[in-house]
Every structure is written in structure tokens, then in C-alpha cells.
Amino acid sequence: MLLFLKVFFTEFIAEMGDKTQLMLIALTSKYKLRDIILGTAAAILILNGLAVLAGGLVSEFIPDWLIKTIAALAFLYFAASTIAGDDDDEEEGSGKSKIKFAPLAVFCTFFIAELGDKTQLTAITFGANEGMSAALVVWIGCSLGLFAADILGICLLYTSPSPRDAHESR
């Protein structure tokens, strides 16, 4: 149970204010909440399953000290890149999705945005540190922590009054 809580809260904190959480909040203007939850849940389960599996397999073949060194360097890189900001020029599309099934559109968007993210690195690291014997606990903890942070962000948006509501109440 302690491992589950450690993994859950680490993943939860790592996701707060992350680009994928903000992206999901933005998607609430385009899709229904149900579609966002379905697409996000499916993407999280698959991504974290692959990450924990990769980490667990790596732990079978690479010495523990090397895994921890690589993980520490990767976290330092993510910390430095977060502090430095993102200067990439992103092209804006037409805003129209070619995918008609909304949960699939959310799934694809989230899946691509989350690849290589710090929360995925966290799942890989826990998978490598804990090994295949704890893979199920790590997968569930990472998935629920990530999902809880994302849903919390979306729900806070839904429950907060809009500026228009505040103006109309005067």
C-alpha cells in the first residue's frame, strides 16, 4: 500500500500544471466531459502500461546504479527545460479534427502530448526501480495519479464561475 501511495502522489504532483493537463482543460471547449474522460483514461492506461513494462524490463538487464543515474539525469533535464520554458514556434491548425469519434480524438491528442513527458518518465523510473514483481501496483498507482490530476484540473474549470457569471450577478 505504501508503494501505491508513493507512486500515486508522485505522479499526481508531477502532472499538476503540466502541458497535457492544460491541453485537456482546453479540450473542454470542444468536446463533452464524458468524451474527454474516456479518451484520457484509455490513453493513460496504455501509456503507463507501456512505460512501467519498459521500466520493468530495463531493470532486468541494466544494473540498478545505472538506472538511478540515468533517471536522475533525465529528471534534471526536465527540471531545467521546465524552468527555461518552451520557445518552440507551434503552428496552429485549422482547429478542425478529422476524427469524428471524440474519445478517439482525445485519446490521440493526449497520447502524442504525453509521449516522453515527465510523468511518463516517472512511470518508467518506478517500473525500473520496483521491477516486474511490482509492475501492477506501479501501473495502477501511476495511472490513477495521472488521471486524478487531469480530472481535478478539468473539474475545477467546470465548477469555477466564469467571468460572465460574475458580471451578471452584480
Coordinates of C-alpha atoms in Angstrom, one line a residue:
M1 CA 0.0 0.0 0.0
L2 CA 2.9 2.3 0.7
L3 CA 4.3 1.8 -2.7
F4 CA 0.9 2.6 -4.3
L5 CA 0.6 5.8 -2.3
K6 CA 4.2 6.9 -3.2
V7 CA 3.6 6.2 -6.9
F8 CA 0.2 7.8 -6.9
F9 CA 1.2 11.1 -5.2
T10 CA 4.5 11.4 -7.2
E11 CA 2.5 11.1 -10.5
F12 CA -0.3 13.4 -9.2
I13 CA 2.1 16.1 -8.3
A14 CA 4.2 15.7 -11.4
E15 CA 1.1 16.2 -13.6
M16 CA -0.2 19.4 -11.8
G17 CA 0.1 22.3 -14.3
D18 CA 1.6 20.0 -16.9
K19 CA 1.0 20.7 -20.6
T20 CA -1.2 17.7 -21.0
Q21 CA -3.4 18.8 -18.1
L22 CA -3.7 22.2 -19.6
M23 CA -4.4 20.7 -23.0
L24 CA -7.3 18.6 -21.6
I25 CA -8.7 21.8 -20.0
A26 CA -8.6 23.4 -23.4
L27 CA -10.3 20.4 -25.0
T28 CA -13.3 21.0 -22.7
S29 CA -14.3 23.9 -25.1
K30 CA -14.5 21.4 -28.0
Y31 CA -15.7 18.0 -26.5
K32 CA -18.1 16.7 -23.9
L33 CA -16.7 15.9 -20.5
R34 CA -17.6 12.2 -21.0
D35 CA -15.6 12.0 -24.2
I36 CA -12.6 13.6 -22.6
I37 CA -12.7 11.2 -19.6
L38 CA -13.0 8.2 -21.9
G39 CA -10.2 9.2 -24.2
T40 CA -7.9 10.3 -21.4
A41 CA -8.5 7.1 -19.3
A42 CA -7.7 4.9 -22.3
A43 CA -4.5 6.8 -23.2
I44 CA -3.3 6.9 -19.6
L45 CA -3.8 3.1 -19.1
I46 CA -2.0 2.3 -22.4
L47 CA 0.9 4.8 -21.9
N48 CA 1.6 3.9 -18.3
G49 CA 1.3 0.2 -19.1
L50 CA 4.0 0.5 -21.7
A51 CA 6.1 2.8 -19.5
V52 CA 6.0 0.5 -16.5
L53 CA 6.6 -2.5 -18.7
A54 CA 9.6 -0.8 -20.3
G55 CA 11.0 0.2 -16.9
G56 CA 10.5 -3.3 -15.5
L57 CA 12.2 -4.9 -18.4
V58 CA 15.1 -2.5 -18.3
S59 CA 15.6 -3.3 -14.6
E60 CA 16.1 -7.0 -15.6
F61 CA 19.1 -6.2 -17.8
I62 CA 20.7 -2.9 -16.6
P63 CA 22.4 -2.5 -13.2
D64 CA 20.4 -0.6 -10.6
W65 CA 23.0 2.1 -10.1
L66 CA 23.0 2.9 -13.9
I67 CA 19.2 3.1 -13.9
K68 CA 19.2 5.5 -11.0
T69 CA 21.9 7.7 -12.6
I70 CA 20.1 7.9 -15.9
A71 CA 16.8 8.6 -14.1
A72 CA 18.4 11.4 -12.1
L73 CA 19.9 13.0 -15.2
A74 CA 16.6 12.8 -17.0
F75 CA 14.8 14.5 -14.2
L76 CA 17.4 17.2 -14.0
Y77 CA 17.0 17.7 -17.8
F78 CA 13.2 18.0 -17.4
A79 CA 13.6 20.4 -14.5
A80 CA 16.0 22.6 -16.5
S81 CA 13.7 22.6 -19.5
T82 CA 10.7 23.4 -17.4
I83 CA 12.5 26.4 -15.9
A84 CA 13.8 27.5 -19.2
G85 CA 10.3 27.4 -20.8
D86 CA 9.3 26.3 -24.3
D87 CA 10.4 28.6 -27.1
D88 CA 9.2 26.3 -29.9
D89 CA 7.1 28.0 -32.6
E90 CA 4.0 25.9 -32.9
E91 CA 1.9 26.1 -36.0
E92 CA -1.8 26.5 -35.4
G93 CA -4.0 24.2 -37.4
S94 CA -7.5 24.8 -38.7
G95 CA -8.9 23.8 -35.4
K96 CA -11.0 21.0 -37.0
S97 CA -10.3 17.4 -36.1
K98 CA -10.6 14.8 -38.9
I99 CA -11.5 12.3 -36.2
K100 CA -15.3 12.1 -35.8
F101 CA -15.3 9.9 -32.7
A102 CA -14.5 12.4 -29.9
P103 CA -13.0 10.0 -27.4
L104 CA -10.6 8.8 -30.1
A105 CA -9.6 12.3 -30.9
V106 CA -8.9 13.0 -27.2
F107 CA -7.0 9.7 -26.9
C108 CA -4.8 10.5 -29.9
T109 CA -4.1 14.1 -28.7
F110 CA -3.3 13.0 -25.2
F111 CA -1.2 10.1 -26.3
I112 CA 1.0 12.2 -28.5
A113 CA 1.3 15.0 -26.0
E114 CA 2.2 12.7 -23.2
L115 CA 5.0 10.8 -25.0
G116 CA 8.3 11.5 -23.3
D117 CA 6.7 13.7 -20.7
K118 CA 8.0 13.8 -17.1
T119 CA 5.0 11.8 -15.9
Q120 CA 5.9 9.0 -18.3
L121 CA 9.5 9.2 -17.2
T122 CA 8.2 8.8 -13.6
A123 CA 6.3 5.7 -14.6
I124 CA 9.4 4.2 -16.3
T125 CA 11.6 5.1 -13.4
F126 CA 9.2 3.5 -10.8
G127 CA 8.9 0.5 -13.1
A128 CA 12.7 0.1 -13.3
N129 CA 13.2 0.7 -9.6
E130 CA 10.5 -1.7 -8.4
G131 CA 10.9 -4.4 -11.1
M132 CA 8.4 -6.6 -12.7
S133 CA 7.2 -8.0 -9.4
A134 CA 5.5 -4.7 -8.5
A135 CA 4.6 -3.7 -12.1
L136 CA 0.8 -4.0 -11.5
V137 CA 0.9 -1.8 -8.4
V138 CA 3.1 0.8 -10.1
W139 CA 0.9 0.8 -13.2
I140 CA -2.3 1.3 -11.2
G141 CA -0.7 4.0 -9.0
C142 CA 0.8 5.9 -11.9
S143 CA -2.4 5.7 -13.9
L144 CA -4.7 6.8 -11.1
G145 CA -2.4 9.6 -10.0
L146 CA -2.2 11.0 -13.6
F147 CA -5.9 10.6 -14.2
A148 CA -6.8 12.2 -10.8
A149 CA -4.7 15.3 -11.5
D150 CA -6.1 15.7 -15.0
I151 CA -9.7 15.3 -13.9
L152 CA -9.2 17.6 -11.0
G153 CA -8.0 20.3 -13.4
I154 CA -11.0 19.8 -15.7
C155 CA -13.5 19.7 -12.8
L156 CA -12.1 22.8 -11.3
L157 CA -12.7 24.5 -14.6
Y158 CA -16.3 23.3 -14.7
T159 CA -17.1 24.3 -11.1
S160 CA -15.5 27.7 -11.2
P161 CA -17.7 30.6 -12.2
S162 CA -17.0 32.2 -15.5
P163 CA -16.2 35.9 -15.7
R164 CA -19.6 36.3 -17.4
D165 CA -21.4 34.8 -14.5
A166 CA -19.6 37.1 -12.1
H167 CA -20.6 40.1 -14.2
E168 CA -24.3 39.0 -14.4
S169 CA -24.6 38.6 -10.6
R170 CA -23.8 42.3 -10.0

